Amino acid sequence: MAAPVAAVARRLRRPIRRSPAWQGPSRRPASTKPPPAQSSAVRDAFLSFFRDRHGHRLVPSASVRPRGDPSLLFVNAGMNQFKPIFLGTVDPRSEMAGYRRVANSQKCVRAGGRHNDLADVGRDLSHHTFFEMLGNWAFRGEYFKEEACSMAWELLTQVYGIPEDRLWVSYFGGDPKTGLDPDLESRDIWLSLGVPANRVLSFGPQENFWEMGDTGPCGPCTEIHYDLAGGVGAPQLVELWNLVFMQHNREADGSLQPLPHRHVDTGMGLERLVAVLQGRCSTYDTDLFSPLLHAIHQSCGAPPYSGRVGAADEGRIDTAYRVVADHIRTLSVCIADGVSPGMSGAPLVLRQILRRAVRFSTEVLRAPPGFLGSLVPVVVETLGNAYPELQKNSAQIANLVSEDEAAFLASLQRGRQIIDRALRRLGPSDLFPAEVAWSLSLSGDLGLPLDLVELMLQEKGVKLDFAGLERLAQEEAQHRAQRTEPEQEQGLHLNIHALGELQRQGVPPTDDSPKYSYSLQPDGGYEFGTCEAQVLRLYAEDGTAVASVGAGQRCGFLLDRTNFYAEQGGQASDRGYLVRAGQQDVLFPVARAQVFGGFVLHEAVAPECLQVGDQVQLHVDKAWRLGCMEKHTATHLLSWALRQTLGPHTEQRGSHLNPERLRFDVATQVPLTPEQLRRIEDTVQEAVGQDEAVYMEEVPLALTAHIPGLRCLDEVYPDPVRVVSVGVPVARALDPASQAALQTSVELCCGTHLLRTGDVGDLVIIGEHQLTKGTTRLLAVTGEQAKQAREVGQSLTQEVEAATERLSRGTQDLGEAQRLSKDMGRLTEAVDTATMPQWQRRELQATLKVLQRRANTAIRKLEMGQAAKKSEELLKRHTKGPLIVDTVPAESLSVLVKVVRQLCAQAPSTSVLLLSPQPVGNVLCACQVAQGATPTFTAEGWALAVCSHMGGKAWGSRVVAQGTGSTTDLEAALRTARTYALNQL
């Protein structure tokens, strides 16, 4: 039997490795059993099976926005939300810490980043950027290989009724290079379940060893494949289900170590499963997509979808159907989860997806304007019951898609005009300029994808300058690197092995409740108590556990208790110091505190020896902590004020604060107006002025589930959870019959806060800009900083008022007008960069824009007057003839050009060149050739000859040109001008 199995394995190795897409239409049914009526029934059957038959807890899909995971642009697998469990960093007080066996259907997006299917969508019959991942998990050894394989086989064959003879399995065959043995346990389990040996295939690490990343949990996987051929001819296998057995950890040096706990992580794509069960050989032929394809046909009038690919798909009609259907699903799901098209990161990828959809719908399907937005209700109809956020945000999604579609269509039209203009300047064999293409691209102004620009040029038989594009891309990358803020040091951390060791040794999580032990004194000051603690563990800089550290050594230490706030929830970590008991004069400065799986790791550089078991006393930096408390309470008040001003459904998208300032991201449909910004500040000031008490209390998480108006973010909260309520005791705020949470700020929050709102002092929003379409970032300061910001704003307002008065008086002196214009520019720069109220900045910017325009108009009028006077004087000095070459006083090149133009207007048959010596030794030059001049006599050539003689440069056109130079012999320059002109004439 071994030889035939090996032969089959060789034949199948390539298809399985590539996970082949269904490349063409097929009429052969994928299953002989009656399929479930709808995809929703398939999804429900999966969830019910694991919940009712095998005791799994059903958890909701996480948002496609990764939470606290900068390594991902989008959630791209069901396991993403459970990473803290796999890594051992889950908060032991959180609900997730209690997960043992769970199942769900997870929204996933694979576009951009490491897993990117965007370019493949449309080309075949199965790739998608958005898909649903059905999965079941077992954590900390709840069950392992035998149970996972048995459950999967039972579901596929007994519940879904897939014939056993259509299923193949693969398992990890070992890797001699790394010393990993074959996973014979999985092989034997499949054989015991009745899978014939010739359909149990072994493969290497590329196919059957799963890794989370370059480092982290990993392990062998076993995959279940479905045979599309059904025994007719060679097998055509597609992967249905991947079962991963996490039992190793990939270390930074590449080695593998056993995990403290083993886990099961499985994933099965709903779209592919539905295709199998509905007897389709394409995911696009299932009821997940057919309503969309029908709606596209009805809206566009294109020929009906027929499932063609490759060369058979004439005009790429079916490709366009698939692209649009897939992309509108992705757009709808992402926007519902708070990711809007933008200019960087995940928003940039979403922007590319939207514009790719617009391009195919308009260029191929000839869809009318507003087409994409009209498809959103179809997506909501097919997915809304499973994911209610789609129903909730349906109108917002449609509006945002329609707005971006219209903007891109306008850009496309303008891009065509720019390309046509550039082409008119090219010679027959010239390459299309890289600079023009770059200006049209996503990295430039209009946002046309470079592949679209290349396609538009190919249609005109022109090649693009790719070498120039590469150079521009490198320059852009360097520029971004220079302007990007340096990332904060990763610092010391507890890895999965250190956490596992602590748990095995029974070390309890750090008691950090003393961080909330502070009080408000009668004099208005805050008293922060010290904290007595014992050193439980010490870690060297490389993470090794040690018994002691010496002087000058950077280290991390765990204590049994701490009053330091560890960075989380958007609040910066505390700073401070500790002293050993009985040795108050030696301070160990603590620079940072981080929490890993409930253990708070403090970082310090030891001035002297510190040992495990030492008794210590901790002191937080009072000014730093108070600054964080001030900003955090102000953040809650700002969130409340935004809801009061913009509406109760206003959503927070994120925040971060330290003692210097706070940052707050909020979902908005349009940019905030100056009046809205002012009202938001006024609402906060009112709350501050009322000096209300801030109540904080830990309560069971279940009590907070159905309180109207209660603010909670997309976070994992511990149980019990801390509630922060402004002006209303927590018990009253959480009373189901109470409306308190609708009338004041009530939020779930683990941060540290002031005890009275009056201690905020003041809040000023000093910055506001759109991160992406639909998300606005606010920057704010509080207390004394806010007071100073208001003072700066008032001072600049007075300066603008004074400039307005000066401009209103008017002047007949050109120099004075130019000085006034420069003052406007200086004021504009000051207003743009000052720390001041943003609403005031926006108002002053609008005023200064008008003033600058008026000042420039006044300058032009004075220059025209001067030019008219000077041109009259020159005409009196020169008899009518073909040439005027002379010097004239002029305060600027602009004035000189105007004099030349007026002379030529009054004497059209005369060519004019004027020089104007300046006080600093430079010489200005301007010229214009007569209308009837010979073709070889150009203004640009004339100016270049004269300015080159003066060691300068010139620029312009055939008719008008200007330049500068430097010379003490003006007569020689004038002779050069006359000689050149006479030779041309």
PDB file of C-alpha atoms in Angstrom, residues 571-748:
ATOM      1  CA  GLN A 571      -3.343  55.504  29.922  1.00  0.00           C
ATOM      2  CA  ALA A 572       0.424  55.795  30.212  1.00  0.00           C
ATOM      3  CA  SER A 573       2.273  53.801  32.840  1.00  0.00           C
ATOM      4  CA  ASP A 574       3.153  55.331  36.183  1.00  0.00           C
ATOM      5  CA  ARG A 575       6.699  56.380  37.042  1.00  0.00           C
ATOM      6  CA  GLY A 576       8.308  56.611  40.441  1.00  0.00           C
ATOM      7  CA  TYR A 577      10.794  54.786  42.617  1.00  0.00           C
ATOM      8  CA  LEU A 578      11.164  52.195  45.333  1.00  0.00           C
ATOM      9  CA  VAL A 579      13.394  51.909  48.382  1.00  0.00           C
ATOM     10  CA  ARG A 580      14.377  48.856  50.362  1.00  0.00           C
ATOM     11  CA  ALA A 581      13.067  48.581  53.885  1.00  0.00           C
ATOM     12  CA  GLY A 582      15.424  50.324  56.271  1.00  0.00           C
ATOM     13  CA  GLN A 583      17.399  51.964  53.458  1.00  0.00           C
ATOM     14  CA  GLN A 584      15.438  55.082  52.525  1.00  0.00           C
ATOM     15  CA  ASP A 585      18.408  56.896  50.979  1.00  0.00           C
ATOM     16  CA  VAL A 586      18.902  54.532  48.009  1.00  0.00           C
ATOM     17  CA  LEU A 587      16.259  55.074  45.333  1.00  0.00           C
ATOM     18  CA  PHE A 588      15.556  52.526  42.631  1.00  0.00           C
ATOM     19  CA  PRO A 589      13.922  54.648  39.862  1.00  0.00           C
ATOM     20  CA  VAL A 590      11.043  52.820  38.134  1.00  0.00           C
ATOM     21  CA  ALA A 591      10.710  53.973  34.542  1.00  0.00           C
ATOM     22  CA  ARG A 592       7.810  51.817  33.443  1.00  0.00           C
ATOM     23  CA  ALA A 593       5.279  49.221  34.536  1.00  0.00           C
ATOM     24  CA  GLN A 594       3.648  46.717  32.197  1.00  0.00           C
ATOM     25  CA  VAL A 595       1.120  43.977  32.842  1.00  0.00           C
ATOM     26  CA  PHE A 596       1.456  40.467  31.388  1.00  0.00           C
ATOM     27  CA  GLY A 597      -1.264  37.972  32.196  1.00  0.00           C
ATOM     28  CA  GLY A 598      -2.040  39.717  35.482  1.00  0.00           C
ATOM     29  CA  PHE A 599       1.625  40.076  36.551  1.00  0.00           C
ATOM     30  CA  VAL A 600       2.897  43.677  36.754  1.00  0.00           C
ATOM     31  CA  LEU A 601       6.524  43.914  35.649  1.00  0.00           C
ATOM     32  CA  HIS A 602       8.391  46.997  36.886  1.00  0.00           C
ATOM     33  CA  GLU A 603      11.491  48.203  35.019  1.00  0.00           C
ATOM     34  CA  ALA A 604      14.439  49.883  36.700  1.00  0.00           C
ATOM     35  CA  VAL A 605      18.211  50.320  36.659  1.00  0.00           C
ATOM     36  CA  ALA A 606      19.433  49.116  40.023  1.00  0.00           C
ATOM     37  CA  PRO A 607      21.754  51.561  41.865  1.00  0.00           C
ATOM     38  CA  GLU A 608      22.689  48.782  44.299  1.00  0.00           C
ATOM     39  CA  CYS A 609      22.066  45.095  44.878  1.00  0.00           C
ATOM     40  CA  LEU A 610      18.421  43.953  44.941  1.00  0.00           C
ATOM     41  CA  GLN A 611      17.443  40.401  45.841  1.00  0.00           C
ATOM     42  CA  VAL A 612      14.389  38.192  45.626  1.00  0.00           C
ATOM     43  CA  GLY A 613      12.653  38.365  48.994  1.00  0.00           C
ATOM     44  CA  ASP A 614      13.640  41.966  49.731  1.00  0.00           C
ATOM     45  CA  GLN A 615      10.980  44.096  51.374  1.00  0.00           C
ATOM     46  CA  VAL A 616      10.474  47.364  49.522  1.00  0.00           C
ATOM     47  CA  GLN A 617       8.391  50.508  49.639  1.00  0.00           C
ATOM     48  CA  LEU A 618       6.979  52.006  46.425  1.00  0.00           C
ATOM     49  CA  HIS A 619       6.400  55.679  45.685  1.00  0.00           C
ATOM     50  CA  VAL A 620       4.633  56.868  42.530  1.00  0.00           C
ATOM     51  CA  ASP A 621       5.696  60.104  40.864  1.00  0.00           C
ATOM     52  CA  LYS A 622       2.846  62.300  42.142  1.00  0.00           C
ATOM     53  CA  ALA A 623       3.037  64.951  39.430  1.00  0.00           C
ATOM     54  CA  TRP A 624       3.110  62.326  36.663  1.00  0.00           C
ATOM     55  CA  ARG A 625       0.222  60.355  38.165  1.00  0.00           C
ATOM     56  CA  LEU A 626      -1.851  63.473  38.790  1.00  0.00           C
ATOM     57  CA  GLY A 627      -1.274  64.562  35.189  1.00  0.00           C
ATOM     58  CA  CYS A 628      -2.556  61.193  33.959  1.00  0.00           C
ATOM     59  CA  MET A 629      -5.559  61.334  36.280  1.00  0.00           C
ATOM     60  CA  GLU A 630      -6.387  64.839  35.088  1.00  0.00           C
ATOM     61  CA  LYS A 631      -6.199  63.786  31.431  1.00  0.00           C
ATOM     62  CA  HIS A 632      -8.168  60.592  31.985  1.00  0.00           C
ATOM     63  CA  THR A 633     -11.090  62.264  33.729  1.00  0.00           C
ATOM     64  CA  ALA A 634     -10.986  64.966  31.058  1.00  0.00           C
ATOM     65  CA  THR A 635     -11.157  62.211  28.413  1.00  0.00           C
ATOM     66  CA  HIS A 636     -14.403  60.930  29.927  1.00  0.00           C
ATOM     67  CA  LEU A 637     -15.836  64.452  30.012  1.00  0.00           C
ATOM     68  CA  LEU A 638     -14.758  64.989  26.396  1.00  0.00           C
ATOM     69  CA  SER A 639     -16.452  61.760  25.341  1.00  0.00           C
ATOM     70  CA  TRP A 640     -19.640  62.887  27.089  1.00  0.00           C
ATOM     71  CA  ALA A 641     -19.458  66.344  25.508  1.00  0.00           C
ATOM     72  CA  LEU A 642     -19.040  64.818  22.042  1.00  0.00           C
ATOM     73  CA  ARG A 643     -22.190  62.744  22.508  1.00  0.00           C
ATOM     74  CA  GLN A 644     -24.069  65.800  23.774  1.00  0.00           C
ATOM     75  CA  THR A 645     -22.955  67.819  20.743  1.00  0.00           C
ATOM     76  CA  LEU A 646     -22.919  65.267  17.916  1.00  0.00           C
ATOM     77  CA  GLY A 647     -25.596  62.868  19.122  1.00  0.00           C
ATOM     78  CA  PRO A 648     -25.953  59.900  21.498  1.00  0.00           C
ATOM     79  CA  HIS A 649     -24.673  57.348  18.964  1.00  0.00           C
ATOM     80  CA  THR A 650     -21.274  59.047  18.613  1.00  0.00           C
ATOM     81  CA  GLU A 651     -18.614  56.337  19.008  1.00  0.00           C
ATOM     82  CA  GLN A 652     -15.113  56.533  20.411  1.00  0.00           C
ATOM     83  CA  ARG A 653     -12.500  54.916  18.162  1.00  0.00           C
ATOM     84  CA  GLY A 654      -9.568  55.046  20.558  1.00  0.00           C
ATOM     85  CA  SER A 655      -7.651  57.266  22.943  1.00  0.00           C
ATOM     86  CA  HIS A 656      -4.281  57.707  24.567  1.00  0.00           C
ATOM     87  CA  LEU A 657      -3.144  59.995  27.328  1.00  0.00           C
ATOM     88  CA  ASN A 658      -0.088  61.002  29.304  1.00  0.00           C
ATOM     89  CA  PRO A 659       0.548  64.012  31.548  1.00  0.00           C
ATOM     90  CA  GLU A 660       1.292  66.246  28.552  1.00  0.00           C
ATOM     91  CA  ARG A 661      -1.841  65.823  26.451  1.00  0.00           C
ATOM     92  CA  LEU A 662      -4.663  63.511  25.502  1.00  0.00           C
ATOM     93  CA  ARG A 663      -5.612  62.095  22.123  1.00  0.00           C
ATOM     94  CA  PHE A 664      -9.159  61.077  21.304  1.00  0.00           C
ATOM     95  CA  ASP A 665     -10.407  59.431  18.086  1.00  0.00           C
ATOM     96  CA  VAL A 666     -14.115  59.751  17.365  1.00  0.00           C
ATOM     97  CA  ALA A 667     -16.367  58.467  14.574  1.00  0.00           C
ATOM     98  CA  THR A 668     -17.675  61.398  12.518  1.00  0.00           C
ATOM     99  CA  GLN A 669     -19.488  61.623   9.201  1.00  0.00           C
ATOM    100  CA  VAL A 670     -18.107  65.070   8.341  1.00  0.00           C
ATOM    101  CA  PRO A 671     -15.318  67.249   9.774  1.00  0.00           C
ATOM    102  CA  LEU A 672     -16.268  69.100  12.937  1.00  0.00           C
ATOM    103  CA  THR A 673     -17.134  72.755  12.511  1.00  0.00           C
ATOM    104  CA  PRO A 674     -15.542  75.521  14.635  1.00  0.00           C
ATOM    105  CA  GLU A 675     -18.916  76.021  16.299  1.00  0.00           C
ATOM    106  CA  GLN A 676     -19.148  72.325  17.231  1.00  0.00           C
ATOM    107  CA  LEU A 677     -15.616  72.368  18.635  1.00  0.00           C
ATOM    108  CA  ARG A 678     -16.490  75.409  20.710  1.00  0.00           C
ATOM    109  CA  ARG A 679     -19.694  73.820  22.025  1.00  0.00           C
ATOM    110  CA  ILE A 680     -17.798  70.653  22.965  1.00  0.00           C
ATOM    111  CA  GLU A 681     -15.314  72.711  24.984  1.00  0.00           C
ATOM    112  CA  ASP A 682     -18.158  74.683  26.585  1.00  0.00           C
ATOM    113  CA  THR A 683     -19.872  71.442  27.656  1.00  0.00           C
ATOM    114  CA  VAL A 684     -16.670  70.201  29.287  1.00  0.00           C
ATOM    115  CA  GLN A 685     -16.121  73.571  30.984  1.00  0.00           C
ATOM    116  CA  GLU A 686     -19.650  73.419  32.367  1.00  0.00           C
ATOM    117  CA  ALA A 687     -18.989  69.993  33.904  1.00  0.00           C
ATOM    118  CA  VAL A 688     -15.674  71.222  35.309  1.00  0.00           C
ATOM    119  CA  GLY A 689     -17.341  74.316  36.739  1.00  0.00           C
ATOM    120  CA  GLN A 690     -19.967  72.223  38.532  1.00  0.00           C
ATOM    121  CA  ASP A 691     -17.138  70.438  40.403  1.00  0.00           C
ATOM    122  CA  GLU A 692     -19.070  67.192  40.659  1.00  0.00           C
ATOM    123  CA  ALA A 693     -17.846  64.120  42.494  1.00  0.00           C
ATOM    124  CA  VAL A 694     -16.334  61.281  40.430  1.00  0.00           C
ATOM    125  CA  TYR A 695     -17.541  57.915  41.748  1.00  0.00           C
ATOM    126  CA  MET A 696     -15.614  54.684  41.127  1.00  0.00           C
ATOM    127  CA  GLU A 697     -16.656  51.193  42.096  1.00  0.00           C
ATOM    128  CA  GLU A 698     -16.038  47.576  41.089  1.00  0.00           C
ATOM    129  CA  VAL A 699     -19.191  45.674  40.179  1.00  0.00           C
ATOM    130  CA  PRO A 700     -19.978  42.304  38.543  1.00  0.00           C
ATOM    131  CA  LEU A 701     -19.635  42.606  34.799  1.00  0.00           C
ATOM    132  CA  ALA A 702     -23.124  41.165  34.286  1.00  0.00           C
ATOM    133  CA  LEU A 703     -24.699  44.176  36.027  1.00  0.00           C
ATOM    134  CA  THR A 704     -23.416  46.475  33.281  1.00  0.00           C
ATOM    135  CA  ALA A 705     -24.822  44.535  30.333  1.00  0.00           C
ATOM    136  CA  HIS A 706     -28.104  46.377  29.727  1.00  0.00           C
ATOM    137  CA  ILE A 707     -27.660  49.896  31.081  1.00  0.00           C
ATOM    138  CA  PRO A 708     -28.831  52.541  28.561  1.00  0.00           C
ATOM    139  CA  GLY A 709     -26.087  55.027  27.763  1.00  0.00           C
ATOM    140  CA  LEU A 710     -23.287  53.128  29.534  1.00  0.00           C
ATOM    141  CA  ARG A 711     -20.028  53.699  27.658  1.00  0.00           C
ATOM    142  CA  CYS A 712     -17.820  50.683  27.027  1.00  0.00           C
ATOM    143  CA  LEU A 713     -15.207  50.243  24.328  1.00  0.00           C
ATOM    144  CA  ASP A 714     -14.098  47.340  22.148  1.00  0.00           C
ATOM    145  CA  GLU A 715     -12.041  45.900  24.998  1.00  0.00           C
ATOM    146  CA  VAL A 716     -11.861  42.793  27.153  1.00  0.00           C
ATOM    147  CA  TYR A 717     -12.966  43.834  30.635  1.00  0.00           C
ATOM    148  CA  PRO A 718     -12.161  41.994  33.880  1.00  0.00           C
ATOM    149  CA  ASP A 719     -14.906  40.610  36.071  1.00  0.00           C
ATOM    150  CA  PRO A 720     -15.613  42.373  38.381  1.00  0.00           C
ATOM    151  CA  VAL A 721     -15.231  45.536  36.307  1.00  0.00           C
ATOM    152  CA  ARG A 722     -14.574  49.092  37.486  1.00  0.00           C
ATOM    153  CA  VAL A 723     -17.249  51.698  36.706  1.00  0.00           C
ATOM    154  CA  VAL A 724     -16.496  55.428  36.664  1.00  0.00           C
ATOM    155  CA  SER A 725     -19.521  57.727  37.062  1.00  0.00           C
ATOM    156  CA  VAL A 726     -19.529  61.530  37.094  1.00  0.00           C
ATOM    157  CA  GLY A 727     -21.908  63.143  39.566  1.00  0.00           C
ATOM    158  CA  VAL A 728     -24.024  60.029  40.210  1.00  0.00           C
ATOM    159  CA  PRO A 729     -23.152  57.163  42.590  1.00  0.00           C
ATOM    160  CA  VAL A 730     -22.378  53.956  40.712  1.00  0.00           C
ATOM    161  CA  ALA A 731     -25.223  51.985  42.299  1.00  0.00           C
ATOM    162  CA  ARG A 732     -27.792  54.547  41.119  1.00  0.00           C
ATOM    163  CA  ALA A 733     -26.180  54.805  37.677  1.00  0.00           C
ATOM    164  CA  LEU A 734     -26.444  51.025  37.213  1.00  0.00           C
ATOM    165  CA  ASP A 735     -30.050  50.777  38.403  1.00  0.00           C
ATOM    166  CA  PRO A 736     -31.966  49.409  35.367  1.00  0.00           C
ATOM    167  CA  ALA A 737     -34.775  51.844  36.117  1.00  0.00           C
ATOM    168  CA  SER A 738     -32.381  54.788  36.176  1.00  0.00           C
ATOM    169  CA  GLN A 739     -31.651  57.048  33.209  1.00  0.00           C
ATOM    170  CA  ALA A 740     -28.511  58.422  34.855  1.00  0.00           C
ATOM    171  CA  ALA A 741     -26.127  56.948  32.277  1.00  0.00           C
ATOM    172  CA  LEU A 742     -27.985  58.911  29.591  1.00  0.00           C
ATOM    173  CA  GLN A 743     -27.581  62.166  31.508  1.00  0.00           C
ATOM    174  CA  THR A 744     -23.940  62.056  32.607  1.00  0.00           C
ATOM    175  CA  SER A 745     -20.672  60.276  31.905  1.00  0.00           C
ATOM    176  CA  VAL A 746     -20.759  56.628  33.028  1.00  0.00           C
ATOM    177  CA  GLU A 747     -18.070  54.332  31.628  1.00  0.00           C
ATOM    178  CA  LEU A 748     -16.329  51.030  32.239  1.00  0.00           C
TER     179      LEU A 748
END
